């Protein structure tokens, strides 16, 4: 017979299975692994799909109803008692030769959260655990394609746009086994969601350098993509005198330095040229054509706008001096997004009560949470990146920190389940 006192006793606070979390992340690391420790799971490719299949099995094991939607997002759901929803997740795709935790951590930890809550059928909110498709923008596509589909931001034109290999986004999604004809049905009923929380490695140096375990994210940086085409004149590298050249690569080098110099003027937080294509790319030919892929990042959309005008102004004299044509084409803008004060207050409370060291910090990297965060109250939790390294094979985080972050995510989801609208006022300070 059940002791009546036992029957009414509150359930113990749920705990994540830290050992399983780290073991699963290690198993996932094997999919797309390179000998140098790096991982490549390009969005919609075979490794990405294999990773998705592995995680789908874990979702099912956690008691979630699993679906791959028409945008190739993997979603595991469990309904609650009120018809309201909470969401958590991240992405499984990586940059080329990236790390094992960027994205994967937030997905696998969210599955652990679902598993820890599986024995609690009284949850008020449903829980949606998501592996968003194509966060990184594989092969020249626009990033965060999966999360943008959830908020109805991916249109026909984008689906028909070819990537760097000439394959359309529509065909990529189909090749990844998603029913792309149902792409637009992927859009969520956003009004049914009370909060979205994403757990991620910091990807920067702040937590690691200060020996801090948890980060409550205040805002996520904005990002403006830019392509620059430099058109000079290809010619014989031996017979063409220096003063008669229109060297596209030499001009492009000046463009790279001009873009790199922008942050020092205070115009923008960071600016990077990360990809260069040279034509014809032959030792004994003066380069005739260069394509540069660049980006500007800042927490302030107005500063991004102003920096775009500055780039144009800096490039014009380079074209003039070098006798080349410079064509700028401004690409994807992911707007900076502040975390929701009320959901952030819950994250702060969880961090303050975790017994771990914690602080507040902005995110210098982009995240799917910032797409959803413009529609649903959003917050993020960070854990340290060893040496501040990410988007490299050296990306790493101490197992104990990984477990602490997953527990903080679980505690935040439990706290958010208790209330329809969290209170934004809090005394918790790092
Ligand atoms: O580039 C970014 O910030 C993200 O990792 N996609
Ligand atoms: Mn990344
Ligand atoms: Mn990421």
CSV table of C-alpha atoms and ligand atoms in Angstrom, one decimal:
chain,number,residue,atom,x,y,z
A,1,UNK,CA,0.0,0.0,0.0
A,2,UNK,CA,1.2,3.5,-0.7
A,3,UNK,CA,2.0,5.6,2.3
A,4,UNK,CA,-0.4,8.7,2.0
A,5,UNK,CA,2.4,11.0,3.0
A,6,UNK,CA,4.5,9.5,0.1
A,7,UNK,CA,1.6,10.0,-2.4
A,8,UNK,CA,1.4,13.7,-1.7
A,9,UNK,CA,5.1,14.4,-1.3
A,10,UNK,CA,6.5,16.6,-4.1
A,11,UNK,CA,8.5,14.9,-6.7
A,12,UNK,CA,12.2,15.3,-6.2
A,13,UNK,CA,13.9,18.0,-8.4
A,14,UNK,CA,14.7,16.4,-11.7
A,15,UNK,CA,18.3,15.9,-12.6
A,16,UNK,CA,19.9,15.4,-16.0
A,17,UNK,CA,21.9,12.2,-16.6
A,18,UNK,CA,25.3,13.8,-17.1
A,19,UNK,CA,27.2,10.7,-17.9
A,20,UNK,CA,24.8,9.9,-20.7
A,21,UNK,CA,24.9,13.5,-22.0
A,22,UNK,CA,28.7,13.4,-22.4
A,23,UNK,CA,28.6,9.8,-23.9
A,24,UNK,CA,26.0,10.8,-26.4
A,25,UNK,CA,27.9,13.9,-27.4
A,26,UNK,CA,31.0,11.8,-27.9
A,27,UNK,CA,29.0,9.3,-30.0
A,28,UNK,CA,27.7,12.2,-32.2
A,29,UNK,CA,31.2,13.5,-32.6
A,30,UNK,CA,32.0,10.3,-34.5
A,31,UNK,CA,29.6,11.3,-37.3
A,32,UNK,CA,31.5,13.5,-39.7
A,33,UNK,CA,34.7,13.2,-37.6
A,34,UNK,CA,38.1,14.0,-39.0
A,35,UNK,CA,41.4,12.7,-37.8
A,36,UNK,CA,42.3,16.1,-36.3
A,37,UNK,CA,39.3,16.0,-33.9
A,38,UNK,CA,37.2,18.3,-36.1
A,39,UNK,CA,33.7,17.5,-37.3
A,40,UNK,CA,32.1,18.3,-40.6
A,41,UNK,CA,28.4,17.9,-40.9
A,42,UNK,CA,27.4,20.2,-43.7
A,43,UNK,CA,23.7,21.0,-43.5
A,44,UNK,CA,21.5,18.5,-45.5
A,45,UNK,CA,24.5,16.3,-46.3
A,46,UNK,CA,24.8,12.6,-45.4
A,47,UNK,CA,26.6,13.2,-42.0
A,48,UNK,CA,24.1,15.8,-41.0
A,49,UNK,CA,21.2,13.3,-41.8
A,50,UNK,CA,23.0,10.5,-40.0
A,51,UNK,CA,23.4,12.8,-36.9
A,52,UNK,CA,19.8,13.7,-37.1
A,53,UNK,CA,18.8,10.0,-37.3
A,54,UNK,CA,20.8,9.2,-34.2
A,55,UNK,CA,19.3,12.1,-32.2
A,56,UNK,CA,15.8,11.1,-33.4
A,57,UNK,CA,16.3,7.7,-31.7
A,58,UNK,CA,17.3,9.5,-28.5
A,59,UNK,CA,14.2,11.7,-28.7
A,60,UNK,CA,11.9,8.7,-29.1
A,61,UNK,CA,13.7,7.0,-26.2
A,62,UNK,CA,12.9,10.1,-24.1
A,63,UNK,CA,9.2,9.6,-25.0
A,64,UNK,CA,8.9,12.4,-27.5
A,65,UNK,CA,6.8,12.2,-30.7
A,66,UNK,CA,9.4,12.7,-33.4
A,67,UNK,CA,9.0,14.5,-36.7
A,68,UNK,CA,11.2,15.8,-39.5
A,69,UNK,CA,9.3,18.8,-40.8
A,70,UNK,CA,9.2,20.2,-44.4
A,71,UNK,CA,12.2,22.3,-43.7
A,72,UNK,CA,14.3,19.4,-42.4
A,73,UNK,CA,14.0,20.5,-38.8
A,74,UNK,CA,14.0,17.5,-36.4
A,75,UNK,CA,11.4,18.1,-33.7
A,76,UNK,CA,10.5,15.9,-30.7
A,77,UNK,CA,7.3,16.9,-28.9
A,78,UNK,CA,5.5,16.0,-25.7
A,79,UNK,CA,2.2,17.8,-25.0
A,80,UNK,CA,1.4,19.4,-21.7
A,81,UNK,CA,-1.9,19.9,-19.9
A,82,UNK,CA,-2.6,23.5,-21.0
A,83,UNK,CA,-2.0,23.6,-24.7
A,84,UNK,CA,0.9,26.1,-24.1
A,85,UNK,CA,4.4,25.2,-25.2
A,86,UNK,CA,8.1,25.7,-24.3
A,87,UNK,CA,10.9,25.0,-26.8
A,88,UNK,CA,14.5,24.2,-26.5
A,89,UNK,CA,17.2,23.0,-28.9
A,90,UNK,CA,20.0,24.1,-31.2
A,91,UNK,CA,21.5,22.7,-34.4
A,92,UNK,CA,23.4,19.5,-35.5
A,93,UNK,CA,25.1,20.9,-38.6
A,94,UNK,CA,28.6,22.3,-38.4
A,95,UNK,CA,30.9,24.6,-40.3
A,96,UNK,CA,33.5,22.8,-42.4
A,97,UNK,CA,36.1,21.3,-40.0
A,98,UNK,CA,34.3,22.7,-37.0
A,99,UNK,CA,34.0,21.5,-33.4
A,100,UNK,CA,31.9,18.8,-31.7
A,101,UNK,CA,29.9,21.0,-29.4
A,102,UNK,CA,28.7,24.0,-31.5
A,103,UNK,CA,25.0,23.2,-31.8
A,104,UNK,CA,25.1,19.5,-30.9
A,105,UNK,CA,25.4,20.4,-27.2
A,106,UNK,CA,22.2,22.4,-27.1
A,107,UNK,CA,20.3,19.6,-28.9
A,108,UNK,CA,21.5,16.6,-26.9
A,109,UNK,CA,21.1,18.6,-23.6
A,110,UNK,CA,17.5,19.4,-24.5
A,111,UNK,CA,16.9,15.7,-25.2
A,112,UNK,CA,18.3,15.0,-21.7
A,113,UNK,CA,15.9,17.6,-20.3
A,114,UNK,CA,13.0,15.8,-22.0
A,115,UNK,CA,14.2,12.5,-20.6
A,116,UNK,CA,14.5,13.9,-17.1
A,117,UNK,CA,10.9,15.1,-17.3
A,118,UNK,CA,9.5,12.0,-18.9
A,119,UNK,CA,8.1,10.6,-15.6
A,120,UNK,CA,6.2,13.9,-14.9
A,121,UNK,CA,3.0,13.6,-16.8
A,122,UNK,CA,1.6,16.7,-15.1
A,123,UNK,CA,3.7,19.3,-17.0
A,124,UNK,CA,1.6,22.3,-17.8
A,125,UNK,CA,3.5,23.2,-21.0
A,126,UNK,CA,4.3,20.9,-23.8
A,127,UNK,CA,8.0,20.6,-24.6
A,128,UNK,CA,9.3,20.9,-28.2
A,129,UNK,CA,12.9,19.7,-28.5
A,130,UNK,CA,14.4,21.0,-31.8
A,131,UNK,CA,17.4,20.4,-34.0
A,132,UNK,CA,17.1,23.3,-36.3
A,133,UNK,CA,18.2,22.7,-39.9
A,134,UNK,CA,21.1,24.5,-41.5
A,135,UNK,CA,22.1,27.0,-38.8
A,136,UNK,CA,25.5,27.6,-40.3
A,137,UNK,CA,24.6,28.5,-43.9
A,138,UNK,CA,26.2,25.6,-45.7
A,139,UNK,CA,27.7,26.1,-49.2
A,140,UNK,CA,26.8,29.8,-49.4
A,141,UNK,CA,23.2,29.4,-48.4
A,142,UNK,CA,21.6,31.8,-45.9
A,143,UNK,CA,22.0,30.5,-42.4
A,144,UNK,CA,19.3,29.6,-39.8
A,145,UNK,CA,17.1,28.3,-42.6
A,146,UNK,CA,15.4,25.8,-40.3
A,147,UNK,CA,14.5,28.3,-37.6
A,148,UNK,CA,13.5,30.9,-40.1
A,149,UNK,CA,11.1,28.4,-41.6
A,150,UNK,CA,9.5,28.0,-38.2
A,151,UNK,CA,8.7,31.7,-38.2
A,152,UNK,CA,7.6,31.7,-41.9
A,153,UNK,CA,10.6,33.7,-43.2
A,154,UNK,CA,11.9,31.4,-45.9
A,155,UNK,CA,10.1,32.2,-49.2
A,156,UNK,CA,9.8,30.6,-52.6
A,157,UNK,CA,12.7,32.7,-54.0
A,158,UNK,CA,15.1,31.5,-51.3
A,159,UNK,CA,14.0,27.9,-51.9
A,160,UNK,CA,14.8,28.3,-55.6
A,161,UNK,CA,18.2,29.9,-55.0
A,162,UNK,CA,21.2,27.7,-56.0
A,163,UNK,CA,24.0,27.3,-53.5
A,164,UNK,CA,27.7,27.4,-54.3
A,165,UNK,CA,27.4,24.0,-56.0
A,166,UNK,CA,24.4,25.1,-58.1
A,167,UNK,CA,21.9,23.0,-56.1
A,168,UNK,CA,18.7,24.8,-54.9
A,169,UNK,CA,17.8,25.0,-51.2
A,170,UNK,CA,14.6,23.1,-52.1
A,171,UNK,CA,16.6,20.2,-53.6
A,172,UNK,CA,19.0,20.2,-50.6
A,173,UNK,CA,16.1,19.9,-48.2
A,174,UNK,CA,14.6,17.1,-50.3
A,175,UNK,CA,17.9,15.3,-50.5
A,176,UNK,CA,18.0,15.4,-46.7
A,177,UNK,CA,14.8,13.3,-46.6
A,178,UNK,CA,12.4,16.1,-45.7
A,179,UNK,CA,9.0,16.5,-47.5
A,180,UNK,CA,9.9,19.9,-49.0
A,181,UNK,CA,6.5,20.2,-50.6
A,182,UNK,CA,5.3,20.8,-47.0
A,183,UNK,CA,7.9,23.4,-46.3
A,184,UNK,CA,5.5,26.2,-45.5
A,185,UNK,CA,3.6,23.9,-43.1
A,186,UNK,CA,6.8,23.9,-40.9
A,187,UNK,CA,5.7,27.4,-39.6
A,188,UNK,CA,4.8,27.2,-35.9
A,189,UNK,CA,1.7,28.6,-34.2
A,190,UNK,CA,4.0,31.0,-32.4
A,191,UNK,CA,1.3,32.4,-30.2
A,192,UNK,CA,1.2,29.0,-28.4
A,193,UNK,CA,4.8,29.3,-27.2
A,194,UNK,CA,5.5,31.0,-23.8
A,195,UNK,CA,9.3,30.7,-24.0
A,196,UNK,CA,12.3,29.3,-26.0
A,197,UNK,CA,15.6,28.6,-24.3
A,198,UNK,CA,18.8,27.6,-26.1
A,199,UNK,CA,21.8,26.1,-24.4
A,200,UNK,CA,25.2,26.6,-26.2
A,201,UNK,CA,28.9,26.8,-25.7
A,202,UNK,CA,30.0,30.5,-25.5
A,203,UNK,CA,32.4,30.3,-28.5
A,204,UNK,CA,34.3,33.2,-27.0
A,205,UNK,CA,36.8,33.7,-24.1
A,206,UNK,CA,34.8,35.4,-21.4
A,207,UNK,CA,33.6,32.5,-19.2
A,208,UNK,CA,36.8,30.5,-19.7
A,209,UNK,CA,39.1,33.4,-18.9
A,210,UNK,CA,37.2,34.2,-15.7
A,211,UNK,CA,36.8,30.6,-14.5
A,212,UNK,CA,33.0,31.1,-14.7
A,213,UNK,CA,30.7,28.0,-15.3
A,214,UNK,CA,27.4,29.5,-16.4
A,215,UNK,CA,26.5,32.5,-18.6
A,216,UNK,CA,23.0,34.1,-18.7
A,217,UNK,CA,22.9,35.7,-22.2
A,218,UNK,CA,21.6,39.2,-22.3
A,219,UNK,CA,21.5,39.7,-26.1
A,220,UNK,CA,22.6,38.1,-29.4
A,221,UNK,CA,24.7,39.9,-31.9
A,222,UNK,CA,23.4,40.9,-35.4
A,223,UNK,CA,25.2,39.9,-38.5
A,224,UNK,CA,25.3,41.5,-42.0
A,225,UNK,CA,26.7,39.4,-44.8
A,226,UNK,CA,28.5,41.1,-47.7
A,227,UNK,CA,30.0,39.8,-51.0
A,228,UNK,CA,32.5,41.9,-52.9
A,229,UNK,CA,33.4,41.2,-56.5
A,230,UNK,CA,36.6,42.7,-57.8
A,231,UNK,CA,37.0,42.9,-61.5
A,232,UNK,CA,40.4,43.7,-62.9
A,233,UNK,CA,42.2,42.4,-66.0
A,234,UNK,CA,43.9,39.0,-66.3
A,235,UNK,CA,47.2,39.2,-68.2
A,236,UNK,CA,50.6,37.7,-68.5
A,237,UNK,CA,52.6,37.9,-65.2
A,238,UNK,CA,55.9,38.2,-67.0
A,239,UNK,CA,55.1,40.6,-69.9
A,240,UNK,CA,52.7,43.0,-68.2
A,241,UNK,CA,54.5,46.0,-66.6
A,242,UNK,CA,53.5,46.8,-63.0
A,243,UNK,CA,52.1,50.2,-63.9
A,244,UNK,CA,49.8,48.7,-66.6
A,245,UNK,CA,48.2,46.1,-64.4
A,246,UNK,CA,44.6,45.9,-63.0
A,247,UNK,CA,45.4,43.2,-60.4
A,248,UNK,CA,42.2,42.1,-58.9
A,249,UNK,CA,43.9,40.2,-56.0
A,250,UNK,CA,46.1,43.1,-55.0
A,251,UNK,CA,43.0,45.3,-54.9
A,252,UNK,CA,41.1,42.7,-53.0
A,253,UNK,CA,43.9,42.6,-50.4
A,254,UNK,CA,43.3,46.3,-49.8
A,255,UNK,CA,39.5,45.6,-49.5
A,256,UNK,CA,40.3,42.9,-46.9
A,257,UNK,CA,42.4,45.4,-44.9
A,258,UNK,CA,39.8,48.2,-45.2
A,259,UNK,CA,37.1,45.9,-43.8
A,260,UNK,CA,39.4,44.6,-41.1
A,261,UNK,CA,40.2,48.1,-40.0
A,262,UNK,CA,36.5,49.1,-39.5
A,263,UNK,CA,36.2,47.9,-35.9
A,264,UNK,CA,39.2,49.9,-34.8
A,265,UNK,CA,37.3,53.1,-35.8
A,266,UNK,CA,34.5,52.1,-33.4
A,267,UNK,CA,32.1,51.7,-36.4
A,268,UNK,CA,31.2,48.1,-35.8
A,269,UNK,CA,32.2,45.4,-33.2
A,270,UNK,CA,33.8,42.9,-35.6
A,271,UNK,CA,34.4,42.6,-39.3
A,272,UNK,CA,35.7,39.6,-41.2
A,273,UNK,CA,36.6,38.5,-44.7
A,274,UNK,CA,36.4,34.7,-44.4
A,275,UNK,CA,36.3,33.4,-48.0
A,276,UNK,CA,38.2,34.3,-51.1
A,277,UNK,CA,38.0,33.0,-54.7
A,278,UNK,CA,40.7,34.1,-57.1
A,279,UNK,CA,40.4,33.8,-60.9
A,280,UNK,CA,42.2,32.3,-62.7
A,281,UNK,CA,44.3,31.5,-59.6
A,282,UNK,CA,47.4,30.6,-61.5
A,283,UNK,CA,51.0,31.6,-60.5
A,284,UNK,CA,51.9,33.3,-63.8
A,285,UNK,CA,48.7,35.2,-64.5
A,286,UNK,CA,47.9,38.6,-63.1
A,287,UNK,CA,44.6,37.9,-61.2
A,288,UNK,CA,41.6,39.1,-63.2
A,289,UNK,CA,38.8,38.5,-60.8
A,290,UNK,CA,38.3,38.0,-57.0
A,291,UNK,CA,35.2,37.2,-55.0
A,292,UNK,CA,35.2,38.0,-51.3
A,293,UNK,CA,32.7,36.8,-48.7
A,294,UNK,CA,32.6,39.0,-45.6
A,295,UNK,CA,30.5,39.9,-42.6
A,296,UNK,CA,30.0,42.6,-40.1
A,297,UNK,CA,28.6,42.0,-36.6
A,298,UNK,CA,27.2,44.3,-34.0
A,299,UNK,CA,24.6,44.3,-31.2
A,300,UNK,CA,23.0,47.4,-32.7
A,301,UNK,CA,21.2,47.3,-36.1
A,302,UNK,CA,21.7,51.1,-36.6
A,303,UNK,CA,25.4,50.6,-36.3
A,304,UNK,CA,25.3,47.8,-38.9
A,305,UNK,CA,23.4,50.1,-41.2
A,306,UNK,CA,26.0,52.9,-40.7
A,307,UNK,CA,28.9,50.5,-41.2
A,308,UNK,CA,27.4,49.4,-44.6
A,309,UNK,CA,27.6,53.0,-45.8
A,310,UNK,CA,31.2,53.2,-44.5
A,311,UNK,CA,32.3,50.1,-46.4
A,312,UNK,CA,31.0,51.6,-49.6
A,313,UNK,CA,32.9,54.8,-48.9
A,314,UNK,CA,36.1,52.9,-48.1
A,315,UNK,CA,36.0,50.8,-51.2
A,316,UNK,CA,35.4,53.5,-53.8
A,317,UNK,CA,38.9,55.0,-53.6
A,318,UNK,CA,40.5,51.5,-53.8
A,319,UNK,CA,38.7,50.8,-57.1
A,320,UNK,CA,39.8,54.2,-58.4
A,321,UNK,CA,43.5,53.8,-57.4
A,322,UNK,CA,43.7,50.2,-58.7
A,323,UNK,CA,41.8,50.6,-61.9
A,324,UNK,CA,39.4,47.8,-61.0
A,325,UNK,CA,35.6,47.6,-60.7
A,326,UNK,CA,34.3,46.8,-57.2
A,327,UNK,CA,30.8,45.5,-56.8
A,328,UNK,CA,29.3,45.1,-53.4
A,329,UNK,CA,26.3,42.9,-52.8
A,330,UNK,CA,24.7,43.0,-49.3
A,331,UNK,CA,23.4,39.6,-48.3
A,332,UNK,CA,21.6,38.1,-45.3
A,333,UNK,CA,20.9,40.4,-42.3
A,334,UNK,CA,20.3,38.5,-39.0
A,335,UNK,CA,19.0,41.2,-36.7
A,336,UNK,CA,20.5,41.6,-33.2
A,337,UNK,CA,18.0,40.3,-30.6
A,338,UNK,CA,17.8,41.1,-26.9
A,339,UNK,CA,16.8,38.3,-24.6
A,340,UNK,CA,13.4,38.6,-23.1
A,341,UNK,CA,13.6,40.3,-19.6
A,342,UNK,CA,11.3,37.8,-18.0
A,343,UNK,CA,12.8,34.6,-19.4
A,344,UNK,CA,16.3,36.0,-18.7
A,345,UNK,CA,15.2,36.6,-15.1
A,346,UNK,CA,14.3,32.9,-14.8
A,347,UNK,CA,17.8,32.0,-16.2
A,348,UNK,CA,19.4,34.4,-13.8
A,349,UNK,CA,17.5,32.8,-10.9
A,350,UNK,CA,18.5,29.3,-12.0
A,351,UNK,CA,22.1,30.3,-12.3
A,352,UNK,CA,22.1,32.1,-8.9
A,353,UNK,CA,20.6,28.9,-7.3
A,354,UNK,CA,22.9,26.5,-9.1
A,355,UNK,CA,25.8,26.7,-6.7
A,356,UNK,CA,28.0,27.4,-9.7
A,357,UNK,CA,29.8,30.6,-10.7
A,358,UNK,CA,27.9,32.6,-13.2
A,359,UNK,CA,27.7,35.9,-15.0
A,360,UNK,CA,25.8,37.8,-17.6
A,361,UNK,CA,27.2,38.3,-21.1
A,362,UNK,CA,26.1,39.1,-24.7
A,363,UNK,CA,26.5,36.5,-27.4
A,364,UNK,CA,29.1,37.4,-30.1
A,365,UNK,CA,28.0,34.4,-32.2
A,366,UNK,CA,24.6,34.0,-33.9
A,367,UNK,CA,22.0,31.5,-32.8
A,368,UNK,CA,18.6,30.1,-34.0
A,369,UNK,CA,17.3,31.5,-30.7
A,370,UNK,CA,17.6,35.0,-32.1
A,371,UNK,CA,15.3,34.1,-35.0
A,372,UNK,CA,12.6,32.6,-32.6
A,373,UNK,CA,13.4,35.3,-30.1
A,374,UNK,CA,11.8,38.0,-32.2
A,375,UNK,CA,8.5,36.1,-32.0
A,376,UNK,CA,8.7,34.1,-28.7
A,377,UNK,CA,10.1,35.3,-25.3
A,378,UNK,CA,13.7,33.9,-25.5
A,379,UNK,CA,16.8,33.4,-23.4
A,380,UNK,CA,20.1,31.5,-23.7
A,381,UNK,CA,22.5,29.7,-21.3
A,382,UNK,CA,26.2,29.5,-22.1
A,383,UNK,CA,29.0,27.3,-20.8
A,384,UNK,CA,32.7,28.0,-21.3
A,385,UNK,CA,34.7,27.3,-24.4
A,386,UNK,CA,38.2,26.2,-23.5
A,387,UNK,CA,40.6,28.9,-24.7
A,388,UNK,CA,37.6,30.7,-26.2
A,389,UNK,CA,37.9,28.5,-29.3
A,390,UNK,CA,35.0,27.5,-31.6
A,391,UNK,CA,34.5,26.9,-35.3
A,392,UNK,CA,37.8,24.9,-35.1
A,393,UNK,CA,38.6,21.3,-34.3
A,394,UNK,CA,40.1,22.5,-31.0
A,395,UNK,CA,36.6,23.5,-29.7
A,396,UNK,CA,36.1,21.9,-26.2
A,397,UNK,CA,34.4,22.3,-22.9
A,398,UNK,CA,35.0,20.4,-19.6
A,399,UNK,CA,32.5,17.6,-19.1
A,400,UNK,CA,31.5,19.0,-15.7
A,401,UNK,CA,30.6,22.3,-17.3
A,402,UNK,CA,28.6,20.5,-20.0
A,403,UNK,CA,26.6,18.8,-17.3
A,404,UNK,CA,26.2,22.0,-15.3
A,405,UNK,CA,24.8,23.8,-18.3
A,406,UNK,CA,22.3,21.0,-19.1
A,407,UNK,CA,21.1,21.0,-15.5
A,408,UNK,CA,20.6,24.8,-15.7
A,409,UNK,CA,18.6,24.3,-18.8
A,410,UNK,CA,16.5,21.7,-17.1
A,411,UNK,CA,15.9,23.9,-14.1
A,412,UNK,CA,14.9,26.8,-16.3
A,413,UNK,CA,12.4,24.7,-18.2
A,414,UNK,CA,10.9,23.4,-14.9
A,415,UNK,CA,10.7,27.0,-13.6
A,416,UNK,CA,9.1,28.2,-16.8
A,417,UNK,CA,6.6,25.4,-16.8
A,418,UNK,CA,5.2,26.7,-13.5
A,419,UNK,CA,4.1,30.1,-14.8
A,420,UNK,CA,2.3,31.5,-17.8
A,421,UNK,CA,4.3,34.7,-17.7
A,422,UNK,CA,7.5,34.9,-15.8
A,423,UNK,CA,8.2,38.0,-13.7
A,424,UNK,CA,10.9,40.2,-15.3
A,425,UNK,CA,11.9,41.8,-12.0
A,426,UNK,CA,14.6,40.0,-10.2
A,427,UNK,CA,17.2,40.7,-7.6
A,428,UNK,CA,19.6,38.0,-8.9
A,429,UNK,CA,22.9,39.5,-10.0
A,430,UNK,CA,26.1,37.6,-10.9
B,1,LIG,O1,28.4,32.1,-37.3
B,1,LIG,C1,27.7,32.1,-36.2
B,1,LIG,O2,27.7,32.9,-35.4
B,1,LIG,C2,27.0,30.8,-35.9
B,1,LIG,O3,27.9,29.9,-35.4
B,1,LIG,N1,26.3,30.3,-37.0
B,2,LIG,MN1,28.6,27.8,-35.4
B,3,LIG,MN1,25.9,27.2,-33.0
